[in-house]
Structure formats: structure tokens, C-alpha cells
Amino acid sequence: MITMSYRIAGGDFEAAGLATRRLKEQLARIGVGAAVMRRVMIASYEAEMNVVIHARTGTLWARVDGGKLDLEVADEGPGIPDIELALQEGWSTASAKAREMGFGAGLGLPNIRRNSDLFEVETRVGKGTRIRSTILLAQSEGAVVSTTAAEAGSVSIATARCRGCLRCIFACPTAALRVHSAGPVLLPELCIGCAECISECAAGVYGISEKGPASAEELAVPTDAVLVVSRGFLSGFPVADAPSRVLAALRALGYAEIRLLEEWSAALLAESRSRARTAGVPLPLIPPVCPAVVALVESRYPSLIPNLGPWLSPAEAAGEEFPLRPVVLAAACPAQYSAVGTASLTDRLTVISPVRLAEAVRARLPAASAPESAPTAPRGEPAQMPGELIGSGVRHVMRILSAAEAGGLPGVTLLDLSLCDGGCAGSPLLSAEPCLSRQRWRQSAESWREEARSDAAAIHRARPYAQRGGVRLDPDMGTAVRALSRIDALTRTLPGRDCGACGAPACALFAEDVVMGRADPAACPHAAPHGPTTEARQ
Amino acid sequence: MKIDELAKLIGAQLYSLPGQSCGEVTRVHASDTMSSLIANASADTLLVTSLNNNQLVRVAELMGAPGLCLVGGAEPCPELLSLARTTGAAIVVSPHGLDETRRLIESRLSRVERPGA
């Protein structure tokens, strides 16, 4: 994978097009073919001119990864009040100077969309615009650069720490884990990034991948960086007056601004409440507050995909809030990491493990002081509206989604669901005990400041939700049916103890692993002396 | 057809450095909007326009178009000529209007016998 970035100066018609020209030079060096190059040039030039014509400044990023080329152009500018209108040919707000030069015909965004295999525009009035374009490479060009599944994963596994206790395979709600003699194996197509394995493993095998420093000592903070953390991080330290002191320590680390993820969660819920009252919206509406819930719906409850609210998750929205400043996200779970990682290809957004950030904070925690303006009474949780159902914790959420799928939630218009207990504060990466963490937060002065200052907003998502293919045995239905038949036959030959000794959490899943070539048939210690019958395996 | 030959045939003036070789074109596209020009530009297209700025050359360069034809006898602006010299794009100035120039070029190109045609 390679990523390139180029700055674009707004209003500079002399230098306009230089970023795209430099991109062309680099793409030519890695062998991008003429047909793809033509489409890239049109999309890139139009997006670059969009910045020159309308914005103060911007940046163009390009990434070649496997079989596709991603372009992303973000700017600080006026934003687009009506995207649907802007996508119509002939609509433009370009200046007279730009029109004199032949721009402003209202064909720029349509040109980009026409030359893209995937196209997205995200914009905030008064803040800026981000355009994303994905262009698939021809098959012969796909070998230019490749990536591995391991690079794309968001769960880190320290194999050497594994004691083989098997708790993780039973904790994983989507049966994405196996423990073999060589250590744990994650099936990435099944993983929803929920942090259950992290919570369950006492040996600390599982963690969150991070694109950042190797140790707390190397925690270099970029200039003018914005840190986005869950409030559970601020109140997760078992010390008096924790949020204020943790904030001070984070500022001492060099972060110019510290924002709470919950600001975007609150904005998302407010938008959701409004949408849930709109006629024709599938109910109950599920706002994408928790990206692990979104992944769960996409993989296990696809009939509820139309119920997912059409916005970015809070972590993605926070990343969009500052188009050109470095943003550091202390991801509360692997799902947040994945959501942010797939949402943006910019190198200005860094994801770090909250565990590593906590190590750095501990070294800088100032002495305790009296709270500045401690509230006289704890603040209550956000008001729950009639028709809203708040649920958290994997088991509860799965039961709620099952009920919703079966039409068993009459009168419920909105599902506010989080896979961690009590929301992000319940992440095992943030605090040992979420109830204490929440109590500390409610009693802190910071909890009052948060509401007063936030200008966070929900951001419409351009990329549609889609069913995840992880549970399908094969893209071809006929092949999948034959595989299922073999799995059923093999399962009948197994003892049905679901003991986990084979490394899979259930006999049926072990049978599936064998048929799919992921497990050795002899791994079941309770089967016939020579393993499952040959007939069943074929 | 080579751009310098085409320029002679339609009575246009060629701006190029001494010794600069002119590329060949088989297609023509005329427009006064940059989006239309870039969307239709290619390595064998002569772009015809009544615009007159350096971004024309940038578009030609990005799309690999070998030359540009300005119309109405317009004097190419210095920035355009300067960039064209850097990138090697041929600049042609037609005395005719946009539509007439396009029609004349199409007419000439259609008479060219192409290998295998």
C-alpha cells in the first residue's frame, strides 16, 4: 500500500492542477495503466479545482491498495448547503473569475462521480468538504501493490501470551475466534470488533491495533493536534477528581484540543430522534452510535440494515470535524478503529490504543485539587424519550436485535445500543469498572462543560450499509448449499459436547472449519479414533 | 494527422518552439468549459476553445492531449505560452470561431485514411 498527499492552495489559479500533475507522475511510476489514469486525472483535477475555486486550503490524498485506487480531497471552506443540488449538472456557486476561466459550469462533481466506482461527498456548512473517489484498477494493474488481511485487522493478538484457556472462543458473540495449538486465530470476516475477547482474556492476549508510536515514551503529538477520547477515558482512572486531572495531563502531553466522543454521540441521537418521527422511516431506527452494533447488524441481522440511521458513527464524524488538522483518536474498541480506518485514507488521522495513552497520562497526572465547581447533585443520564430503548452489553443487544427482527418490539421507535456495558465507558480498554467510571464522570465539573461547549453535529454517511459476507459459505449459492450439506453430515458424526477442545466453540463450527479447510479433522479428541468419517468430510 | 499540417489546412497559426515536433491527432473536441474539455480530452484529441489561460495547458498535460487550438485569432496569454513550452503542448490559433473551427478540423480529419480502416 502506498499513500501520497499534496497541499492545495485556495484561490491560486496559477498553481492549480499541480497536485494532480504530481499525482500523475507517481502513479506512472508504479505502472497505473492509461485507462485508469485517465479516470483518476479527471476525478483528481475536478476535486482539486473545487478546492482552488471555493476553499481557503485543502489537501489531496491518494492511496493505491490492492485492486483499487482511492482519492480523497478535503478542504477548509464554505461547505455545500445542498449536496443533491450540487450534484446536478449545471449548478454552481463559482466566482465570476472562475467562470471567466471556464470553470463553474456545474460539471465538476458530476464528472468526478462519473469517473468513480465509489463516490462520496461529505460536507459541513462553514467547515469544509471532503470528496472521496475510489477507482478500481484493471485486473492486470491489481498486482501493483497488495495488502494482507493482517494489515487490515483491528484486533491485535499477542500469541505468546495465550495459555489456551479457551474463554475467548466462548465469549466471542460471532464465533470469530479459534484457539489452535499454535495460538489464537481470528477469522476477520466474522469479527465485529466488539472487544469481548479483550474483556475476557486475563492473559492480555488481545488488544487493539494502532497506527502510532511503539511505546509511551515515543508518544509524539503532532502540532495543533486534536485528541478525541471517550469520557470513559477521563473518568477511568481510579483517582480523585479524575477527569480534570487527566485532562491536564493530556494537555501536558501536547494536545492542542481535547474533544469527547460523546459530543458526536449526543448529536447523532438528537438527529435520530428527529428522523424517527419522520413518516416512512423504518422503525425502530438504530442510530450508528456503536460501530460494533453496526457490524453486528450487517453480519447477523441483515434484515435490520434499512433500520440503521444514515449517519457516520461518532468516531468517524469526529474525524471529519477537523478536515486539515491532525486528529488522534484513542479508540475504545477495535470496531472504532475499523470504522475510522475504512472511512479515511488520510495520514492526518491516527488511531492509538487508550492503554498506551493511559500509560503516558499516568506519568503526568498532576496532584489532586479541589473540584473547581463540583455540582451539588449528580447529573442524570440524558433524558430517555418515549419509544426509546437503550440497551448495552453483547448478550442484551443480541436479544434486542433478535426481537426487533421478529417484530417483537411494538411501540419502540429508536434503539440506542452499545455492545460495551453502558456504552464506551464500559470498554475494557478504558476502565476496570464502568459503573464507577460513570459515577466519577457525573460528579466531575467536566461533565457540565461538555454540554455547554459542543458544536458537534451528525454527518450524513455517503457509503451505504451492506450485508457482510462473513457468514456465507461461498458466494455461489450452489457451492454454499453443497458445503452446508457436508457440514451437517460431519456435525452428526461429532459428539456434540461443544467442549472447545478442538479450538472451536461448538461442534457445528468445528465441522464448518473442517469443510472450509480451516481445521484438521483429527483435532477433535472425542471423535472416532481416526477422526470424523471420510465420507462426511468430502 | 500532425497538428502543424492541420493548422496549415485550416489557415491557423502555430505557436511552437523551433524544432518542436507536433503530435498527431485523430479527434477534435470543442468547448468553452474546462469540465467538458477534460472529460473529452485524450492522447489523440485536439482541444478547441475560446478560453485563454494556463489551465488549458494543465488539462492538456494531465490528459496527454498533444495540443490546443484557440479560436477567433486570439493572442495566447503569456502564462499559457510559457507553460505550453514547458510541457511541449502545441498551441494553434484559428482565425475562425469555435464551431467553424471544429467543423473545419473534423472535415480535414475525416479525410485522413487510417491504417486498417
XYZ file of C-alpha atoms in Angstrom:
655
model
C 0.000 0.000 0.000
C 1.236 3.491 -0.750
C -0.288 6.821 0.199
C 0.541 10.192 -1.318
C -0.570 13.641 -0.189
C -0.381 17.102 -1.714
C -1.415 20.504 -0.387
C -3.743 22.721 -2.428
C -3.915 26.491 -2.015
C -7.371 28.001 -2.381
C -7.671 30.785 -4.951
C -4.309 30.076 -6.602
C -5.202 29.527 -10.242
C -1.557 29.659 -11.281
C -0.610 26.580 -9.268
C -3.950 24.864 -9.761
C -3.570 21.373 -11.165
C -0.057 20.872 -9.790
C -1.201 18.423 -7.120
C -2.895 16.313 -9.759
C 0.163 16.532 -12.001
C 2.408 15.288 -9.183
C -0.034 12.502 -8.504
C 0.128 11.525 -12.166
C 3.916 11.321 -12.007
C 3.787 8.993 -9.018
C 1.072 6.795 -10.477
C 3.010 6.478 -13.701
C 5.998 5.240 -11.698
C 4.027 2.381 -10.222
C 2.548 1.351 -13.525
C -1.046 2.550 -13.369
C -2.448 1.990 -16.859
C -3.779 4.588 -19.263
C -7.469 3.833 -18.862
C -7.401 4.114 -15.090
C -5.030 7.072 -15.234
C -7.498 8.968 -17.402
C -10.311 8.483 -14.905
C -8.048 9.377 -11.983
C -6.876 12.554 -13.673
C -10.412 13.749 -14.348
C -11.577 12.993 -10.812
C -8.468 14.424 -9.185
C -8.339 17.608 -11.263
C -12.012 18.360 -10.724
C -11.666 17.780 -6.977
C -8.525 19.908 -6.831
C -10.210 22.744 -8.722
C -13.118 22.511 -6.310
C -10.677 23.487 -3.545
C -8.998 26.215 -5.614
C -12.320 27.766 -6.582
C -14.238 27.506 -3.324
C -11.977 26.891 -0.325
C -9.176 28.515 1.645
C -6.939 25.485 1.639
C -7.095 21.766 1.134
C -5.213 18.522 0.739
C -5.315 15.767 -1.834
C -4.551 12.223 -0.738
C -4.256 9.182 -2.945
C -3.779 5.576 -1.977
C -3.157 2.549 -4.108
C -4.090 -0.568 -2.230
C -4.632 -3.958 -3.802
C -7.047 -3.653 -6.676
C -8.179 -0.085 -6.198
C -7.067 3.491 -6.081
C -8.633 5.806 -3.509
C -8.656 9.568 -3.833
C -9.615 11.918 -1.068
C -9.695 15.686 -1.201
C -10.560 17.620 1.946
C -10.804 21.362 2.292
C -11.458 24.120 4.746
C -14.122 26.112 3.028
C -17.750 27.131 2.980
C -19.128 23.598 2.608
C -22.046 22.686 0.383
C -25.506 23.560 1.714
C -27.336 21.147 -0.592
C -25.346 18.185 -1.923
C -28.181 16.874 -4.103
C -28.333 20.239 -5.843
C -24.553 20.402 -6.207
C -24.536 17.012 -7.910
C -26.932 18.226 -10.587
C -25.219 19.208 -13.815
C -25.244 22.954 -14.356
C -25.499 24.024 -10.716
C -22.579 26.091 -9.451
C -21.637 28.830 -7.000
C -18.262 29.604 -8.607
C -16.989 33.187 -8.659
C -17.025 35.398 -11.746
C -13.245 34.978 -12.038
C -13.536 31.200 -12.067
C -16.310 31.333 -14.654
C -14.219 33.564 -16.900
C -11.563 30.854 -16.852
C -14.037 28.216 -17.965
C -14.833 26.772 -14.563
C -18.158 26.883 -12.743
C -20.180 25.073 -15.377
C -21.597 22.817 -12.695
C -19.972 19.717 -14.139
C -17.182 19.159 -11.626
C -18.854 16.867 -9.082
C -20.809 15.001 -11.810
C -17.502 14.460 -13.636
C -15.903 13.014 -10.501
C -18.886 10.758 -9.857
C -18.950 9.570 -13.473
C -15.312 8.526 -13.298
C -15.505 6.855 -9.898
C -16.530 3.347 -8.959
C -17.359 4.635 -5.499
C -18.049 8.297 -4.853
C -18.830 10.145 -1.642
C -19.174 13.754 -0.621
C -19.280 14.790 2.998
C -19.679 18.403 3.847
C -20.383 20.738 6.709
C -21.533 24.260 6.022
C -18.962 26.703 7.328
C -16.385 23.952 7.907
C -15.434 22.267 4.675
C -15.962 19.452 2.255
C -14.423 16.036 1.769
C -14.689 14.224 -1.538
C -13.811 10.560 -1.850
C -13.457 8.647 -5.049
C -12.498 5.020 -5.474
C -11.410 3.786 -8.868
C -10.942 0.086 -9.411
C -7.754 -0.909 -11.144
C -7.864 -3.208 -14.131
C -7.044 -6.812 -13.243
C -3.599 -6.554 -14.769
C -2.955 -3.459 -12.685
C -4.127 -5.028 -9.448
C -0.744 -6.542 -8.727
C 0.888 -3.148 -8.435
C 0.587 -3.035 -4.674
C -1.007 -5.503 -2.334
C -2.067 -5.639 1.268
C -2.581 -8.541 3.599
C -5.523 -9.294 5.798
C -3.292 -8.889 8.834
C -2.552 -5.284 7.880
C -6.238 -4.508 7.691
C -7.107 -6.100 11.045
C -8.065 -4.052 14.077
C -7.583 -6.695 16.796
C -4.003 -7.334 17.827
C -3.080 -10.799 19.112
C -0.064 -11.496 21.315
C 0.138 -15.207 20.589
C 2.927 -15.916 23.059
C 0.712 -14.900 25.998
C -2.034 -17.406 25.202
C -2.461 -20.090 27.877
C -5.088 -21.986 25.918
C -7.880 -21.395 28.446
C -10.454 -21.132 25.610
C -12.517 -18.428 27.362
C -12.219 -16.169 24.350
C -13.765 -18.586 21.881
C -16.883 -18.878 24.033
C -17.049 -15.125 24.687
C -16.908 -14.069 21.048
C -20.515 -13.314 20.021
C -19.895 -14.059 16.344
C -17.710 -17.163 16.773
C -14.804 -15.436 15.069
C -12.093 -16.980 17.256
C -10.393 -20.345 17.331
C -7.576 -21.471 19.589
C -5.264 -23.969 17.981
C -2.012 -25.425 19.264
C -0.120 -22.563 17.626
C -2.269 -19.965 19.370
C -5.441 -17.958 18.740
C -6.692 -17.463 15.202
C -9.094 -14.679 14.285
C -11.459 -15.110 11.349
C -11.512 -11.457 10.241
C -14.580 -11.861 8.057
C -16.581 -12.756 11.175
C -15.044 -10.316 13.662
C -17.181 -7.263 14.512
C -14.548 -5.582 16.679
C -16.616 -5.667 19.863
C -13.803 -6.062 22.466
C -15.391 -9.098 24.135
C -12.199 -11.094 23.646
C -10.180 -8.258 25.186
C -12.516 -8.177 28.154
C -12.499 -11.935 28.677
C -8.795 -12.691 28.331
C -6.985 -12.380 31.652
C -3.640 -13.061 29.977
C -3.862 -9.919 27.860
C -3.586 -11.734 24.537
C -5.954 -9.381 22.738
C -5.676 -5.667 22.190
C -6.326 -3.001 19.657
C -4.125 -2.419 16.652
C -2.763 1.057 16.392
C -1.183 3.239 13.834
C 1.128 5.140 16.084
C 4.115 5.079 18.410
C 5.634 1.855 19.676
C 5.799 2.987 23.297
C 4.529 5.652 25.639
C 7.929 7.336 25.559
C 7.611 7.732 21.808
C 4.125 9.216 22.023
C 4.874 12.095 19.706
C 1.992 14.558 19.447
C 1.680 16.393 16.123
C 1.477 20.176 16.196
C -2.062 21.530 16.561
C -3.389 18.011 17.125
C -6.911 17.316 18.299
C -7.331 14.348 20.623
C -10.697 12.593 20.603
C -11.373 10.345 23.592
C -14.363 8.805 25.221
C -15.289 10.408 28.528
C -14.792 6.935 29.957
C -11.099 7.506 29.408
C -11.142 10.688 31.514
C -13.051 9.092 34.347
C -11.487 5.655 34.083
C -8.538 6.476 36.343
C -9.158 5.455 39.943
C -8.052 8.794 41.406
C -9.880 11.693 42.978
C -11.080 14.407 40.628
C -10.007 12.155 37.762
C -11.460 13.889 34.680
C -9.926 17.303 35.415
C -6.538 15.852 36.275
C -6.496 13.561 33.256
C -7.390 16.499 31.040
C -4.482 18.465 32.466
C -2.149 15.553 31.836
C -3.328 15.222 28.230
C -2.695 18.924 27.657
C 0.761 18.452 29.144
C 1.369 15.772 26.529
C 0.914 18.461 23.880
C -2.610 18.077 22.526
C -3.925 21.439 21.395
C -7.552 20.460 21.806
C -9.281 17.573 23.544
C -12.752 16.558 22.477
C -15.102 13.925 23.789
C -16.512 11.250 21.534
C -19.826 11.570 23.348
C -20.311 15.034 21.825
C -20.892 13.333 18.472
C -22.936 10.567 20.074
C -25.299 13.179 21.517
C -25.590 14.954 18.162
C -26.306 11.636 16.475
C -29.035 10.778 18.965
C -30.653 14.183 18.535
C -30.782 13.697 14.748
C -32.089 10.169 15.228
C -34.929 11.321 17.439
C -35.974 13.747 14.757
C -35.736 11.160 11.984
C -37.655 8.559 13.964
C -40.654 10.908 13.830
C -40.488 11.121 10.030
C -43.103 9.204 8.097
C -41.808 6.246 6.109
C -38.626 5.701 8.142
C -38.185 2.006 9.060
C -38.675 1.606 12.809
C -37.158 1.032 15.224
C -34.417 3.315 13.987
C -30.927 2.203 15.024
C -28.504 5.161 15.202
C -24.919 4.029 14.450
C -23.622 5.152 17.839
C -21.660 1.937 18.301
C -19.807 0.722 15.183
C -19.700 -2.800 16.614
C -23.512 -2.841 16.678
C -23.494 -1.720 13.046
C -21.115 -4.559 12.165
C -23.294 -6.988 14.100
C -26.413 -5.899 12.201
C -24.574 -6.115 8.885
C -23.362 -9.638 9.628
C -26.054 -11.277 11.775
C -29.232 -9.215 11.362
C -29.201 -8.053 7.721
C -32.977 -7.607 7.655
C -32.413 -4.657 10.037
C -29.925 -2.883 7.750
C -32.665 -0.480 6.497
C -33.230 0.478 10.151
C -29.657 1.755 10.583
C -29.570 5.556 10.670
C -27.875 7.188 7.646
C -25.059 8.892 9.552
C -21.411 8.349 10.304
C -20.558 6.808 13.648
C -19.361 9.300 16.312
C -15.711 8.310 15.800
C -15.957 8.846 12.031
C -17.817 12.137 12.485
C -15.188 13.379 14.922
C -12.537 12.604 12.304
C -14.455 14.686 9.764
C -14.839 17.672 12.075
C -11.283 18.899 11.516
C -10.510 18.422 7.813
C -6.916 19.586 7.871
C -5.739 19.280 11.461
C -4.075 16.150 12.796
C -6.663 14.132 14.684
C -5.715 11.441 17.181
C -8.427 9.012 18.194
C -7.987 6.914 21.313
C -10.223 4.138 20.033
C -12.344 2.496 22.711
C -12.629 -0.733 20.750
C -11.402 -2.435 17.567
C -14.690 -1.531 15.853
C -13.953 2.185 16.226
C -10.522 1.569 14.799
C -12.016 -0.238 11.807
C -14.709 2.395 11.229
C -12.192 5.229 11.199
C -9.622 3.256 9.244
C -12.004 2.498 6.412
C -13.605 5.921 6.455
C -10.500 7.918 5.673
C -7.195 7.322 3.984
C -5.600 10.453 5.289
C -2.474 10.130 7.323
C -3.568 13.055 9.481
C -5.855 10.716 11.441
C -4.026 8.490 13.883
C -5.593 5.780 15.976
C -3.886 4.966 19.247
C -4.612 2.438 21.939
C -6.127 4.043 25.054
C -3.998 1.662 27.098
C -0.832 3.252 25.751
C -2.260 6.731 26.137
C -3.164 5.910 29.739
C 0.454 4.919 30.421
C 1.583 8.324 29.221
C -1.099 10.106 31.252
C -0.192 8.318 34.489
C 3.316 9.666 34.242
C 1.970 13.220 34.055
C -1.035 13.214 36.382
C -0.945 16.413 38.446
C -1.658 16.356 42.155
C -5.284 16.240 43.238
C -7.038 19.534 43.784
C -10.464 20.573 44.931
C -13.024 20.430 42.142
C -13.466 23.856 40.533
C -17.225 23.823 40.507
C -18.450 20.488 41.667
C -22.154 20.111 41.062
C -24.360 19.858 44.109
C -26.040 16.751 42.807
C -25.037 14.186 40.239
C -26.291 14.901 36.766
C -28.751 12.337 35.471
C -28.312 10.374 32.294
C -29.629 12.030 29.107
C -33.393 12.070 29.109
C -34.884 8.998 27.538
C -37.732 9.775 25.181
C -40.887 7.664 24.962
C -40.363 4.904 22.434
C -36.625 4.725 23.019
C -34.985 1.528 24.145
C -31.454 1.778 25.500
C -29.513 -1.463 25.595
C -25.906 -2.381 26.213
C -23.793 -5.489 26.605
C -23.405 -8.106 23.887
C -25.944 -10.617 25.161
C -28.636 -7.981 25.774
C -28.073 -6.292 22.447
C -28.283 -9.563 20.541
C -31.565 -10.430 22.235
C -32.934 -6.956 21.466
C -31.917 -7.215 17.815
C -33.447 -10.676 17.568
C -36.681 -9.286 18.993
C -36.594 -6.355 16.583
C -36.009 -8.697 13.669
C -39.012 -10.765 14.708
C -41.187 -7.667 15.059
C -41.321 -8.146 18.793
C -40.737 -4.552 19.874
C -44.104 -2.826 19.395
C -44.051 0.859 20.219
C -40.245 1.086 20.137
C -39.137 3.767 17.684
C -35.439 4.072 18.493
C -32.812 1.580 19.634
C -29.817 3.159 21.354
C -27.497 0.167 21.521
C -23.874 -0.305 22.576
C -22.020 -3.577 22.762
C -19.893 -2.494 25.727
C -21.671 -2.338 29.074
C -23.146 1.123 29.470
C -21.597 2.435 26.241
C -17.973 3.259 25.516
C -17.250 3.754 29.219
C -17.661 0.003 29.536
C -14.838 -0.755 27.159
C -12.233 -2.978 28.808
C -9.615 -0.689 27.306
C -10.869 2.336 29.228
C -11.694 1.335 32.759
C -11.848 -1.654 35.040
C -15.324 -0.853 36.297
C -17.709 1.176 34.120
C -20.193 1.901 36.924
C -17.512 3.630 38.990
C -16.273 5.419 35.913
C -19.737 6.786 35.152
C -20.178 7.913 38.741
C -16.836 9.754 38.664
C -17.876 11.447 35.457
C -21.239 12.612 36.753
C -19.564 14.152 39.772
C -16.932 15.986 37.770
C -17.008 19.584 36.645
C -16.081 18.496 33.129
C -19.449 16.818 32.661
C -21.110 20.243 32.793
C -18.642 21.920 30.452
C -19.140 19.249 27.821
C -22.765 20.151 27.211
C -22.103 23.866 27.096
C -19.340 23.957 24.508
C -20.042 21.272 21.947
C -20.786 22.214 18.353
C -20.611 18.616 17.158
C -23.083 17.572 14.513
C -24.272 14.356 12.942
C -22.786 13.816 9.492
C -24.671 12.064 6.755
C -22.906 8.968 5.507
C -22.421 8.560 1.795
C -21.384 4.920 1.809
C -24.414 2.650 2.145
C -24.590 -0.127 4.684
C -24.149 -3.583 3.232
C -24.552 -7.134 4.358
C -21.222 -8.653 5.341
C -20.315 -11.823 3.550
C -18.640 -13.480 6.529
C -21.425 -15.899 7.326
C -21.836 -17.061 3.731
C -20.063 -20.308 2.976
C -19.462 -19.361 -0.650
C -20.521 -16.552 -2.977
C -22.055 -19.176 -5.263
C -25.292 -20.485 -3.814
C -24.915 -23.964 -5.269
C -21.434 -24.357 -3.807
C -22.638 -22.991 -0.468
C -25.511 -25.494 -0.379
C -23.128 -28.374 -1.017
C -20.784 -27.127 1.721
C -23.668 -26.828 4.158
C -24.701 -30.375 3.387
C -21.212 -31.617 4.179
C -21.123 -29.585 7.391
C -24.415 -31.105 8.518
C -23.185 -34.602 7.768
C -19.928 -34.026 9.600
C -21.642 -32.430 12.591
C -23.738 -35.578 13.035
C -20.560 -37.612 13.434
C -19.228 -35.374 16.229
C -20.079 -35.896 19.919
C -21.980 -32.614 20.341
C -20.256 -31.685 23.608
C -19.311 -28.203 22.404
C -16.341 -28.508 24.740
C -13.956 -26.349 22.740
C -11.120 -28.868 22.908
C -10.781 -28.727 19.125
C -10.312 -24.934 19.332
C -13.783 -24.070 18.030
C -16.603 -23.044 20.373
C -19.085 -25.627 19.075
C -19.043 -28.947 17.246
C -21.007 -27.495 14.330
C -18.419 -24.729 13.955
C -15.601 -27.276 14.065
C -17.381 -29.163 11.297
C -17.588 -25.951 9.305
C -13.884 -25.294 9.871
C -13.025 -28.774 8.603
C -15.188 -28.445 5.491
C -13.829 -24.977 4.780
C -10.265 -26.241 5.198
C -9.538 -24.261 8.368
C -9.101 -27.163 10.787
C -7.574 -30.597 10.973
C -10.299 -33.255 11.262
C -8.180 -35.049 13.866
C -8.360 -32.079 16.239
C -11.494 -33.407 17.977
C -10.273 -35.632 20.830
C -13.709 -37.157 21.364
C -14.459 -38.291 17.822
C -13.838 -41.780 16.457
C -10.168 -42.868 16.668
C -9.478 -41.745 13.133
C -11.469 -38.534 13.339
C -14.751 -37.832 11.584
C -15.602 -40.196 8.769
C -14.006 -39.584 5.416
C -17.402 -39.620 3.760
C -18.630 -36.743 5.892
C -15.597 -34.598 5.176
C -15.798 -34.831 1.387
C -2.783 13.996 -38.770
C 0.045 16.100 -37.394
C -1.068 19.292 -35.708
C 1.182 21.542 -37.796
C -0.266 20.088 -41.012
C -3.778 20.529 -39.690
C -3.035 24.149 -38.750
C -1.943 24.900 -42.310
C -5.045 23.289 -43.774
C -7.467 25.420 -41.729
C -5.434 28.614 -42.003
C -4.398 28.657 -38.349
C -1.189 29.975 -36.837
C 1.060 27.558 -34.990
C 2.910 28.650 -31.870
C 5.737 26.274 -31.184
C 9.413 26.365 -30.423
C 11.810 25.961 -33.340
C 12.455 22.277 -33.848
C 9.494 21.260 -31.662
C 7.763 18.238 -33.097
C 3.993 18.341 -33.219
C 1.875 15.439 -32.041
C -0.766 13.680 -34.078
C -4.497 13.945 -33.542
C -7.411 11.914 -34.825
C -10.218 13.593 -32.883
C -11.332 17.094 -32.021
C -13.380 18.382 -29.129
C -14.568 21.960 -28.819
C -15.927 23.574 -25.674
C -15.708 26.666 -23.522
C -15.948 24.827 -20.222
C -12.977 23.197 -18.541
C -15.012 20.244 -17.298
C -16.110 19.404 -20.807
C -12.575 19.771 -22.127
C -11.025 17.466 -19.552
C -13.824 14.928 -19.809
C -13.259 14.618 -23.552
C -9.511 15.034 -23.763
C -7.250 12.172 -24.730
C -3.829 11.485 -26.200
C -5.141 11.880 -29.763
C -7.559 14.766 -29.257
C -7.084 18.374 -30.288
C -8.908 20.594 -27.832
C -10.550 23.680 -29.330
C -11.710 26.531 -27.120
C -12.234 30.258 -26.884
C -10.808 30.219 -23.358
C -7.308 31.616 -22.931
C -5.465 30.735 -19.716
C -2.754 28.478 -18.373
C -5.206 25.889 -17.056
C -5.864 24.809 -20.643
C -2.285 23.600 -20.872
C -2.542 21.922 -17.486
C -5.597 19.984 -18.668
C -3.844 19.004 -21.887
C -0.810 17.882 -19.915
C -2.805 15.783 -17.442
C -4.777 14.080 -20.173
C -1.843 13.690 -22.526
C -3.524 15.820 -25.206
C -0.892 16.907 -27.748
C -2.210 20.388 -28.422
C -4.712 23.186 -28.040
C -6.441 25.340 -30.580
C -7.590 28.794 -29.565
C -10.153 30.496 -31.782
C -11.109 33.919 -33.080
C -7.490 34.900 -33.741
C -6.872 35.368 -30.024
C -3.332 36.092 -28.905
C -2.368 33.336 -26.428
C -1.730 34.799 -22.983
C 1.937 34.718 -21.835
C 1.236 32.268 -18.985
C -0.350 29.846 -21.409
C 2.539 30.027 -23.849
C 5.102 29.723 -21.114
C 3.505 26.591 -19.684
C 2.986 25.135 -23.148
C 6.695 25.467 -23.842
C 7.454 23.650 -20.622
C 5.069 20.812 -21.279
C 5.586 20.547 -25.036
C 1.947 21.135 -25.947
C 1.395 22.644 -29.405
C -0.668 25.824 -29.488
C -2.664 26.686 -32.578
C -4.717 29.841 -33.117
C -7.548 29.650 -35.596
C -8.958 32.793 -37.210
C -12.414 31.205 -37.190
C -14.975 30.932 -34.431
C -15.393 27.905 -32.163
C -17.978 25.958 -34.152
C -16.454 26.784 -37.524
C -13.002 25.713 -36.350
C -14.354 22.432 -35.021
C -16.227 21.799 -38.261
C -13.151 22.514 -40.383
C -10.933 20.244 -38.296
C -13.491 17.427 -38.301
C -13.737 17.757 -42.033
C -9.978 17.504 -42.501
C -9.570 14.625 -40.074
C -12.352 12.655 -41.729
C -10.437 12.676 -44.998
C -7.395 11.063 -43.458
C -7.031 7.401 -44.254
C -6.340 5.443 -41.126
C -4.348 2.223 -41.136
C -6.716 -0.719 -41.064
C -9.750 1.446 -41.718
